[in-house]
Every structure is written in structure tokens, then in C-alpha cells.
CSV table of C-alpha atoms in Angstrom, one decimal:
chain,number,residue,atom,x,y,z
A,1,MET,CA,211.7,56.1,185.6
A,2,THR,CA,214.0,55.5,188.5
A,3,GLY,CA,215.0,59.2,188.2
A,4,ARG,CA,211.4,60.2,188.7
A,5,ARG,CA,211.1,58.1,191.7
A,6,ARG,CA,214.2,59.8,193.2
A,7,ALA,CA,212.6,63.1,192.4
A,8,LEU,CA,209.6,62.3,194.6
A,9,LEU,CA,211.2,63.3,197.9
A,10,SER,CA,209.7,63.0,201.3
A,11,VAL,CA,208.3,66.1,202.9
A,12,ALA,CA,211.3,66.6,205.1
A,13,VAL,CA,213.8,66.3,202.3
A,14,LEU,CA,211.7,68.6,200.1
A,15,LEU,CA,211.4,71.3,202.6
A,16,ALA,CA,215.1,71.1,203.3
A,17,ALA,CA,215.9,71.4,199.6
A,18,VAL,CA,213.8,74.5,199.1
A,19,GLY,CA,214.5,76.1,202.4
A,20,CYS,CA,212.2,76.8,205.4
A,21,GLY,CA,211.6,80.4,206.0
A,22,ASP,CA,214.1,82.2,203.8
A,23,GLY,CA,212.8,80.8,200.5
A,24,GLY,CA,216.3,80.0,199.3
A,25,PRO,CA,217.8,76.6,198.5
A,26,ALA,CA,219.7,74.7,201.2
A,27,ARG,CA,223.4,74.6,200.5
A,28,GLY,CA,226.0,72.0,201.2
A,29,ARG,CA,228.3,72.7,204.1
A,30,THR,CA,232.1,72.7,203.9
A,31,ALA,CA,233.5,70.1,206.3
A,32,SER,CA,237.1,69.6,207.4
A,33,SER,CA,238.4,66.2,206.7
A,34,SER,CA,240.0,64.3,209.5
A,35,THR,CA,242.3,62.4,207.1
A,36,ALA,CA,245.6,63.5,205.8
A,37,GLY,CA,244.0,64.7,202.6
A,38,GLY,CA,243.0,68.0,204.2
A,39,PRO,CA,239.7,69.9,203.9
A,40,SER,CA,237.1,68.8,201.4
A,41,THR,CA,233.7,70.2,200.4
A,42,SER,CA,230.6,68.0,200.4
A,43,PRO,CA,228.8,68.0,197.1
A,44,GLU,CA,226.1,70.5,196.5
A,45,PRO,CA,222.6,69.0,196.5
A,46,PRO,CA,220.9,69.1,193.2
A,47,PRO,CA,218.6,72.2,192.8
A,48,PRO,CA,214.9,71.5,193.4
A,49,SER,CA,212.9,70.7,190.3
A,50,CYS,CA,210.1,72.9,189.2
A,51,ALA,CA,207.6,70.3,190.5
A,52,GLU,CA,209.3,70.4,193.9
A,53,ARG,CA,209.3,74.1,194.1
A,54,THR,CA,205.7,74.3,193.1
A,55,LEU,CA,204.8,71.7,195.7
A,56,ALA,CA,206.5,73.5,198.4
A,57,GLY,CA,204.4,76.6,197.7
A,58,LEU,CA,201.1,74.9,197.9
A,59,ASP,CA,199.0,74.9,201.1
A,60,PRO,CA,197.3,71.7,202.2
A,61,ALA,CA,194.1,72.5,200.3
A,62,ALA,CA,195.9,73.1,197.1
A,63,ARG,CA,197.9,69.9,197.5
A,64,ALA,CA,194.7,68.0,198.0
A,65,GLY,CA,193.3,69.7,194.9
A,66,GLN,CA,196.1,68.4,192.8
A,67,LEU,CA,194.9,64.8,193.5
A,68,LEU,CA,191.5,65.5,191.9
A,69,MET,CA,190.5,65.2,188.2
A,70,VAL,CA,186.9,66.3,187.5
A,71,GLY,CA,184.6,65.9,184.6
A,72,VAL,CA,183.7,68.9,182.4
A,73,PRO,CA,181.5,68.6,179.3
A,74,ALA,CA,183.5,68.1,176.1
A,75,GLU,CA,181.1,70.2,174.2
A,76,ASP,CA,181.5,73.2,176.6
A,77,PRO,CA,184.5,72.7,178.8
A,78,GLY,CA,184.4,76.3,180.1
A,79,SER,CA,181.1,75.7,181.9
A,80,GLY,CA,182.3,72.7,183.8
A,81,LEU,CA,184.6,74.0,186.5
A,82,ALA,CA,181.8,76.1,188.0
A,83,GLY,CA,180.6,72.9,189.6
A,84,ALA,CA,183.9,72.4,191.4
A,85,ALA,CA,183.0,75.3,193.7
A,86,GLY,CA,186.4,76.9,193.5
A,87,VAL,CA,188.4,73.8,194.4
A,88,PRO,CA,191.9,74.1,192.8
A,89,VAL,CA,191.7,70.7,191.0
A,90,GLY,CA,194.7,69.3,189.3
A,91,GLY,CA,193.0,68.2,186.2
A,92,VAL,CA,189.9,68.0,184.1
A,93,PHE,CA,188.4,65.1,182.1
A,94,LEU,CA,186.5,66.1,178.9
A,95,HIS,CA,183.5,63.7,179.1
A,96,GLY,CA,180.8,63.0,176.6
A,97,ARG,CA,181.4,63.8,172.9
A,98,SER,CA,182.5,66.9,171.0
A,99,LYS,CA,182.1,67.8,167.4
A,100,ALA,CA,184.3,70.9,167.7
A,101,ASP,CA,187.5,71.3,165.7
A,102,ALA,CA,190.9,71.4,167.3
A,103,ALA,CA,191.2,75.1,167.3
A,104,THR,CA,187.8,75.7,168.9
A,105,LEU,CA,188.5,73.1,171.6
A,106,GLY,CA,192.0,74.4,172.2
A,107,ALA,CA,190.6,77.9,172.8
A,108,ALA,CA,188.1,76.5,175.3
A,109,VAL,CA,190.9,74.6,177.1
A,110,ALA,CA,193.1,77.7,177.1
A,111,GLY,CA,190.3,79.5,179.0
A,112,LEU,CA,190.3,76.7,181.6
A,113,GLN,CA,194.1,77.0,181.9
A,114,ALA,CA,193.9,80.7,182.4
A,115,SER,CA,191.7,80.3,185.4
A,116,SER,CA,194.0,77.8,187.2
A,117,ALA,CA,197.0,78.8,189.3
A,118,VAL,CA,198.7,75.5,188.5
A,119,PRO,CA,198.4,74.2,184.9
A,120,LEU,CA,195.6,71.6,184.5
A,121,GLN,CA,196.1,68.1,183.2
A,122,VAL,CA,193.5,67.9,180.4
A,123,ALA,CA,192.3,64.3,179.7
A,124,VAL,CA,190.1,62.5,177.2
A,125,ASP,CA,189.0,59.0,176.3
A,126,GLN,CA,190.4,58.7,172.8
A,127,GLU,CA,190.7,54.9,172.4
A,128,GLY,CA,188.9,54.3,169.1
A,129,GLY,CA,185.6,52.7,168.1
A,130,LEU,CA,182.8,53.8,170.4
A,131,VAL,CA,185.2,55.3,172.9
A,132,ARG,CA,186.2,58.5,171.2
A,133,THR,CA,185.5,61.8,172.9
A,134,LEU,CA,186.7,64.1,170.1
A,135,GLN,CA,184.9,63.6,166.8
A,136,GLY,CA,185.0,66.9,165.1
A,137,PRO,CA,187.0,68.1,162.0
A,138,GLY,CA,190.6,67.2,162.3
A,139,PHE,CA,190.2,64.2,164.5
A,140,ASP,CA,190.6,60.8,162.7
A,141,GLU,CA,187.9,58.2,163.0
A,142,LEU,CA,189.9,55.6,164.9
A,143,PRO,CA,189.0,52.0,164.6
A,144,ARG,CA,188.2,49.8,167.6
A,145,ALA,CA,191.2,48.6,169.5
A,146,VAL,CA,190.5,45.0,168.5
A,147,GLU,CA,191.0,46.1,164.9
A,148,GLN,CA,194.0,48.2,165.7
A,149,GLY,CA,195.6,45.2,167.4
A,150,ALA,CA,195.3,43.1,164.2
A,151,ARG,CA,197.4,45.6,162.2
A,152,PRO,CA,201.1,45.6,161.7
A,153,PRO,CA,203.1,47.4,164.5
A,154,GLU,CA,204.3,50.2,162.1
A,155,GLU,CA,200.7,50.9,161.1
A,156,VAL,CA,199.6,51.1,164.8
A,157,ARG,CA,202.5,53.5,165.5
A,158,SER,CA,201.6,55.7,162.5
A,159,THR,CA,197.9,55.8,163.6
A,160,VAL,CA,198.8,56.7,167.2
A,161,THR,CA,201.4,59.3,166.1
A,162,ALA,CA,198.7,61.1,164.2
A,163,LEU,CA,196.4,60.8,167.1
A,164,ALA,CA,198.9,62.4,169.4
A,165,ARG,CA,199.4,65.3,167.0
A,166,GLN,CA,195.7,65.9,166.9
A,167,LEU,CA,195.3,65.8,170.6
A,168,ARG,CA,198.2,68.3,171.1
A,169,ALA,CA,196.6,70.6,168.6
A,170,ALA,CA,193.5,70.6,170.8
A,171,SER,CA,195.6,71.3,174.0
A,172,VAL,CA,194.8,67.8,175.4
A,173,THR,CA,197.6,66.6,177.5
A,174,LEU,CA,196.6,63.1,178.7
A,175,ASP,CA,194.9,60.3,176.8
A,176,LEU,CA,193.1,57.7,179.0
A,177,ALA,CA,194.5,55.0,176.8
A,178,PRO,CA,195.7,52.4,175.9
A,179,VAL,CA,193.4,49.6,177.2
A,180,ALA,CA,195.7,46.9,178.5
A,181,ASP,CA,193.0,44.4,179.4
A,182,VAL,CA,193.2,40.9,177.9
A,183,VAL,CA,189.9,39.3,177.0
A,184,PRO,CA,190.1,35.5,176.6
A,185,ALA,CA,189.1,34.3,173.2
A,186,GLY,CA,185.4,33.3,172.9
A,187,THR,CA,184.4,35.3,176.0
A,188,GLU,CA,184.1,38.7,174.4
A,189,ALA,CA,180.3,39.0,174.4
A,190,ALA,CA,180.2,38.0,178.1
A,191,ASN,CA,182.6,40.8,179.0
A,192,PRO,CA,180.5,44.0,178.9
A,193,PRO,CA,183.1,46.6,179.8
A,194,ILE,CA,185.7,45.6,177.3
A,195,GLY,CA,185.1,42.7,175.0
A,196,ALA,CA,181.5,43.5,174.0
A,197,SER,CA,182.7,46.8,172.5
A,198,GLY,CA,186.0,45.5,171.0
A,199,ARG,CA,188.1,47.7,173.3
A,200,GLN,CA,190.8,45.1,173.7
A,201,TYR,CA,193.8,44.7,171.5
A,202,GLY,CA,193.5,40.9,171.5
A,203,SER,CA,193.3,37.7,173.6
A,204,ASP,CA,196.9,36.8,173.8
A,205,PRO,CA,198.8,38.6,176.6
A,206,ALA,CA,202.1,38.7,174.7
A,207,HIS,CA,200.5,40.2,171.7
A,208,VAL,CA,198.5,42.7,173.7
A,209,ALA,CA,201.7,43.6,175.6
A,210,ASP,CA,203.5,44.4,172.3
A,211,VAL,CA,200.6,46.6,171.0
A,212,VAL,CA,200.3,48.4,174.4
A,213,GLY,CA,204.0,49.2,174.4
A,214,THR,CA,203.8,50.6,170.9
A,215,VAL,CA,200.8,52.8,171.7
A,216,VAL,CA,202.4,54.1,174.9
A,217,ARG,CA,205.6,55.1,173.1
A,218,ALA,CA,203.8,56.6,170.1
A,219,LEU,CA,201.5,58.7,172.2
A,220,GLN,CA,204.3,59.9,174.5
A,221,ASP,CA,206.8,60.5,171.7
A,222,GLY,CA,204.1,62.8,170.3
A,223,GLY,CA,203.9,64.7,173.6
A,224,VAL,CA,200.7,63.3,175.0
A,225,ALA,CA,200.8,61.4,178.3
A,226,ALA,CA,199.4,57.8,178.2
A,227,THR,CA,197.3,56.0,180.7
A,228,ALA,CA,197.3,52.2,180.7
A,229,LYS,CA,194.0,50.8,182.0
A,230,HIS,CA,192.3,49.1,183.9
A,231,PHE,CA,194.8,47.5,186.3
A,232,PRO,CA,194.9,44.6,187.1
A,233,GLY,CA,192.5,44.0,184.2
A,234,LEU,CA,188.8,44.0,183.4
A,235,GLY,CA,189.0,41.3,180.7
A,236,ARG,CA,187.5,38.5,182.8
A,237,VAL,CA,184.7,40.3,184.6
A,238,THR,CA,181.1,39.7,183.5
A,239,VAL,CA,179.8,43.0,185.1
A,240,ASN,CA,180.4,46.5,184.0
A,241,THR,CA,181.7,48.6,186.9
A,242,ASP,CA,180.1,51.8,185.4
A,243,THR,CA,176.6,50.4,185.5
A,244,ASP,CA,176.4,47.6,188.1
A,245,LEU,CA,177.6,46.2,191.4
A,246,GLY,CA,179.5,43.0,191.8
A,247,ALA,CA,182.2,43.1,189.2
A,248,THR,CA,184.6,40.4,190.3
A,249,ASP,CA,187.6,38.6,188.7
A,250,PRO,CA,188.2,35.4,190.7
A,251,ARG,CA,191.2,34.3,188.6
A,252,THR,CA,193.8,37.0,188.4
A,253,THR,CA,196.8,36.5,190.6
A,254,ALA,CA,200.1,38.4,191.1
A,255,ASP,CA,201.8,36.1,188.6
A,256,ASP,CA,199.0,36.1,186.0
A,257,PRO,CA,200.1,36.3,182.3
A,258,ALA,CA,197.3,38.9,181.9
A,259,LEU,CA,199.4,41.4,183.7
A,260,ARG,CA,202.0,41.4,181.0
A,261,PRO,CA,200.5,44.3,179.0
A,262,PHE,CA,200.6,46.4,182.1
A,263,ALA,CA,204.3,45.5,182.6
A,264,ALA,CA,204.9,46.4,179.0
A,265,ALA,CA,203.3,49.8,179.6
A,266,VAL,CA,205.5,50.4,182.6
A,267,ASP,CA,208.6,49.3,180.6
A,268,ALA,CA,207.6,51.8,177.9
A,269,GLY,CA,207.5,54.6,180.4
A,270,THR,CA,203.7,55.1,180.6
A,271,ALA,CA,202.9,58.3,182.5
A,272,ALA,CA,199.9,56.8,184.3
A,273,VAL,CA,198.1,53.6,185.1
A,274,MET,CA,194.4,53.5,185.9
A,275,VAL,CA,193.2,51.1,188.6
A,276,SER,CA,189.8,49.4,188.2
A,277,SER,CA,186.9,49.3,190.6
A,278,ALA,CA,186.4,45.6,190.3
A,279,THR,CA,187.3,43.1,193.0
A,280,TYR,CA,190.1,40.5,192.7
A,281,PRO,CA,189.8,38.0,195.5
A,282,GLN,CA,193.2,36.3,194.7
A,283,LEU,CA,194.8,39.7,195.3
A,284,ASP,CA,192.6,41.2,198.0
A,285,PRO,CA,189.3,39.6,199.0
A,286,ASP,CA,188.2,42.6,201.1
A,287,ALA,CA,188.3,45.6,198.8
A,288,PRO,CA,187.9,46.7,195.2
A,289,ALA,CA,191.2,47.3,193.5
A,290,VAL,CA,190.9,51.1,193.7
A,291,PHE,CA,190.7,50.9,197.5
A,292,SER,CA,193.3,48.1,197.9
A,293,PRO,CA,196.9,48.8,199.1
A,294,ALA,CA,197.7,45.2,198.0
A,295,VAL,CA,196.6,45.8,194.4
A,296,VAL,CA,198.4,49.2,194.2
A,297,GLY,CA,201.4,47.7,195.9
A,298,LEU,CA,201.5,45.0,193.2
A,299,LEU,CA,201.7,47.7,190.6
A,300,ARG,CA,204.4,49.6,192.5
A,301,ASP,CA,206.5,46.8,193.9
A,302,ARG,CA,206.2,43.9,191.4
A,303,LEU,CA,205.8,45.9,188.2
A,304,GLY,CA,208.1,48.7,189.4
A,305,PHE,CA,205.7,51.5,188.4
A,306,ASP,CA,206.7,54.9,189.9
A,307,GLY,CA,204.4,57.2,187.9
A,308,VAL,CA,200.9,58.4,188.5
A,309,VAL,CA,198.3,55.9,189.7
A,310,MET,CA,194.8,57.0,188.7
A,311,SER,CA,191.4,55.7,189.8
A,312,ASP,CA,188.7,54.8,187.3
A,313,ASP,CA,185.6,57.0,187.7
A,314,LEU,CA,184.6,57.4,191.3
A,315,GLY,CA,181.8,59.7,190.6
A,316,ARG,CA,179.0,58.1,188.6
A,317,ALA,CA,180.3,54.5,188.6
A,318,VAL,CA,177.7,52.2,190.2
A,319,ALA,CA,180.5,49.9,191.5
A,320,VAL,CA,181.4,52.5,194.2
A,321,SER,CA,177.9,53.9,194.7
A,322,GLN,CA,177.5,52.4,198.2
A,323,VAL,CA,180.5,54.4,199.5
A,324,PRO,CA,180.0,58.2,200.1
A,325,PRO,CA,182.0,60.4,197.7
A,326,GLU,CA,184.3,61.8,200.4
A,327,ARG,CA,185.2,58.3,201.6
A,328,ARG,CA,185.9,57.2,198.0
A,329,ALA,CA,188.6,59.9,197.7
A,330,VAL,CA,190.1,59.2,201.1
A,331,ASP,CA,190.1,55.4,200.8
A,332,ALA,CA,191.6,55.5,197.3
A,333,VAL,CA,194.4,57.9,198.3
A,334,ALA,CA,195.1,55.8,201.5
A,335,ALA,CA,195.5,52.8,199.2
A,336,GLY,CA,198.1,54.5,197.1
A,337,VAL,CA,196.1,56.2,194.3
A,338,ASP,CA,197.5,59.6,193.2
A,339,VAL,CA,194.7,61.0,191.1
A,340,VAL,CA,191.0,60.5,192.0
A,341,LEU,CA,188.9,60.8,188.8
A,342,THR,CA,185.3,61.8,189.1
A,343,VAL,CA,183.0,62.6,186.2
A,344,ARG,CA,181.0,64.9,188.5
A,345,ALA,CA,182.6,68.2,189.1
A,346,ALA,CA,180.3,68.7,192.1
A,347,ASP,CA,182.3,65.9,193.9
A,348,ALA,CA,185.4,68.1,194.0
A,349,GLN,CA,184.3,70.1,197.1
A,350,PRO,CA,183.4,67.2,199.4
A,351,MET,CA,186.3,65.1,198.2
A,352,ALA,CA,188.8,67.9,198.6
A,353,GLN,CA,187.5,68.7,202.1
A,354,ALA,CA,187.7,65.1,203.2
A,355,LEU,CA,191.3,64.8,202.0
A,356,THR,CA,192.3,68.0,203.7
A,357,ASP,CA,190.5,67.1,207.0
A,358,ARG,CA,192.1,63.6,207.0
A,359,ALA,CA,195.5,65.1,206.3
A,360,ALA,CA,195.1,67.6,209.2
A,361,ALA,CA,194.3,64.8,211.6
A,362,ASP,CA,196.8,62.2,210.4
A,363,PRO,CA,200.4,63.1,209.6
A,364,ALA,CA,200.9,59.8,207.7
A,365,PHE,CA,198.0,60.6,205.4
A,366,ALA,CA,199.3,64.2,205.0
A,367,ALA,CA,202.6,62.6,203.8
A,368,ARG,CA,200.5,60.4,201.4
A,369,VAL,CA,198.8,63.5,200.0
A,370,THR,CA,202.1,65.3,199.6
A,371,GLU,CA,203.7,62.3,197.9
A,372,SER,CA,200.8,62.1,195.3
A,373,ALA,CA,200.8,65.8,194.7
A,374,GLY,CA,204.5,65.6,194.0
A,375,ARG,CA,203.9,62.8,191.4
A,376,VAL,CA,201.1,64.8,189.7
A,377,LEU,CA,203.3,67.9,189.4
A,378,ALA,CA,206.3,65.8,188.3
A,379,LEU,CA,204.2,64.4,185.5
A,380,LYS,CA,203.1,67.9,184.4
A,381,GLU,CA,206.7,69.0,184.4
A,382,ARG,CA,207.8,65.9,182.5
A,383,PHE,CA,205.5,66.8,179.6
A,384,GLY,CA,206.2,70.5,179.6
A,385,LEU,CA,202.9,71.5,181.1
A,386,LEU,CA,204.5,72.9,184.3
A,387,THR,CA,207.4,75.3,183.9
A,388,CYS,CA,209.1,77.6,186.4
């Protein structure tokens, strides 16, 4: 992971590496040594990665587009991007439910990919239980996470390995799983987003951490990027951020044991971490996690995560409904989020325009957009989606 962090160069370093004007890579210069050892040659800089070269060729609008993941209907993915009004988004989220088999879905995804200048990240919610986007022939009927978590580790790995194989067959590249939230024992029914549906692996942070690490490794060993969610945890809230305002967790702190599953996901090399839209007064009393530099900073600095930070849905979620869509995108990216997820494809145009306008007026924000676009592209390269 530290290698990926080094690969995310600043704008100046990136442009120096790929060259400004002649399109060629910058070369090291030969310098004469002032010591008795005579002349020496400074080491050649490493060649730019595919992600770095791709980033350097994107204009500001295309860079902003890489930060957006929009919803398309799982039953008819090809119809979804029309609502994005030509915005070159970085990814799509197959929302709803699909009864199609892997070959049919894969063909539809191939059509989406053919229409995109930069390969799309293709995401689904394939957790198990009620949260299972793909339900057609060839996709196993996964049990709820709470049932998976009660199984031996080798059985969990086997189940997730098969899942990864099935997702790959359907050209899905990113699973919005595993759920790393810890729901305290006895409070499940009062926790509508997670516990009431059995989406948690358990109530003990150490056990959940073990399962999360297993799931991340199995998914990614199978070639599908994982997304640990919903940082810093939705296991203690009594309100669902998708359907209501006021989701608050007054207990979680920077040293909370409930963060252990997210740390385990980071240690396992998770490609992405999704940040929740709830509020955590002990971490930041003034902003929901998805708009909080303090919360994203906790993930980056304390847990050492250098991958892609993704928002929870900023389209239909009631938790953010009092903020205009364009501000949702700008505030999330300003806080350190790399990918803004919205179920509504129609949000792509106002969100992309707001990101581009802010970047044009604010060099620091422009650098923030470039940094995130670099992470998005590096993730695509890491899993073989982006090649040069």
C-alpha cells in the first residue's frame, strides 16, 4: 500500500514525469561530481505508470468525471448512462435487482465500457441476504452476513472466492462489501441500517475484524476490488441514513474498538473504504462523516489507508437531502473523498460542473481533484481494468 501512496504524485511531479509540451518522459541529468570520485550519473526516475499517463492526458472536466460513480439500472445497464448527459463518469453502480445470467449482464456491461474513453469501474451491492443485486442464474444465493460470520473462516473464504468468480464472469469490477460495522449484541432490532437486516458479521469487534479481513482477501484474490463500509461505523445508529434525517452515533471515538474491522480491511489491502453519512460528535460535531475532513483524516492518518475513499449514496439518501447535489459533491471531495457515489445518473452533470467550477477558481481544490482522480485510475490499473 505504501507503494500506491508513492504512486499518487503531486501535480507538479506528475507533469514533470510525463513531460510538459513534448509528450516525452523527463530524463535524469548527468552531473559532474565535485568529489575525487569523478563524474556520476543521477538515477533515472521511474517511468510513469499507466494511471499517471492517463491522468496527465485528461482535461479538468474529465478529471472531475473520474470522481463520480452513478447509478444505472441493474436490469438494463445500457439505458442508464443517458441520464448522465455525456459526463465522462469514472464508474457505474448497478442498482436494484437483476435476474439476468452472467453472460447477459457481461454483454450489457461491455456495451457501457465501449462507450467510455476511460474504463469504467462497475460496482454492485453483493453482500448477501437482502442486499444482493445479482440474483440470476449463476449467482449463488448468499446468506446474510450475520450467518456468514458464524461459519468457519475456510468456509467464508470458499463462499467469497466463488462470489468473486461469479462477479468477474459478469464483468463486475467492484463489490460494495464487506460491511465492517459492528452492531452491539441485543441492539440489532434498533439498528435499522445494519442490524435489523442481519448485514453485520457479528457483535464482537475482534471477530468482525477477522471475518472482514478474510472477505477482503478472498474477493481481491479473485480479482474483484473490495469496499469496506460504512466508516466509521453504522452499528450504533438508530436511524437509517437512506430514509431519514438525524442519524447520529454519539459514542464512537478515534480509539474505539469498533474501528478494528476497518483497520483489518486496511491491513488486508482493501481497494476502497466507504464513508457513512451519519454524524459522529466525538469525531466531528459539525459535519456528517462524508463531509468531514476529521473523519476522513482518521481513516488516512490513524488507520493508514491510502486507497480510494468513497461516499455512501449522495443522490437519494435522505441524510443529505438538505444539501444541494452540487454542494454534496464539492463538500465531500473537499473533505478528502475520492469517489462521489450517487444512485441518480442525473446528478452527474450538476456535480461534475460544480467540481470543475470550484477547481477552476481554487488551485488547492484543483489539486484535490487531481489527487483523487489519480487514486481512482491507480485502482483501475491495480486490478487490470486500466492498461496502456
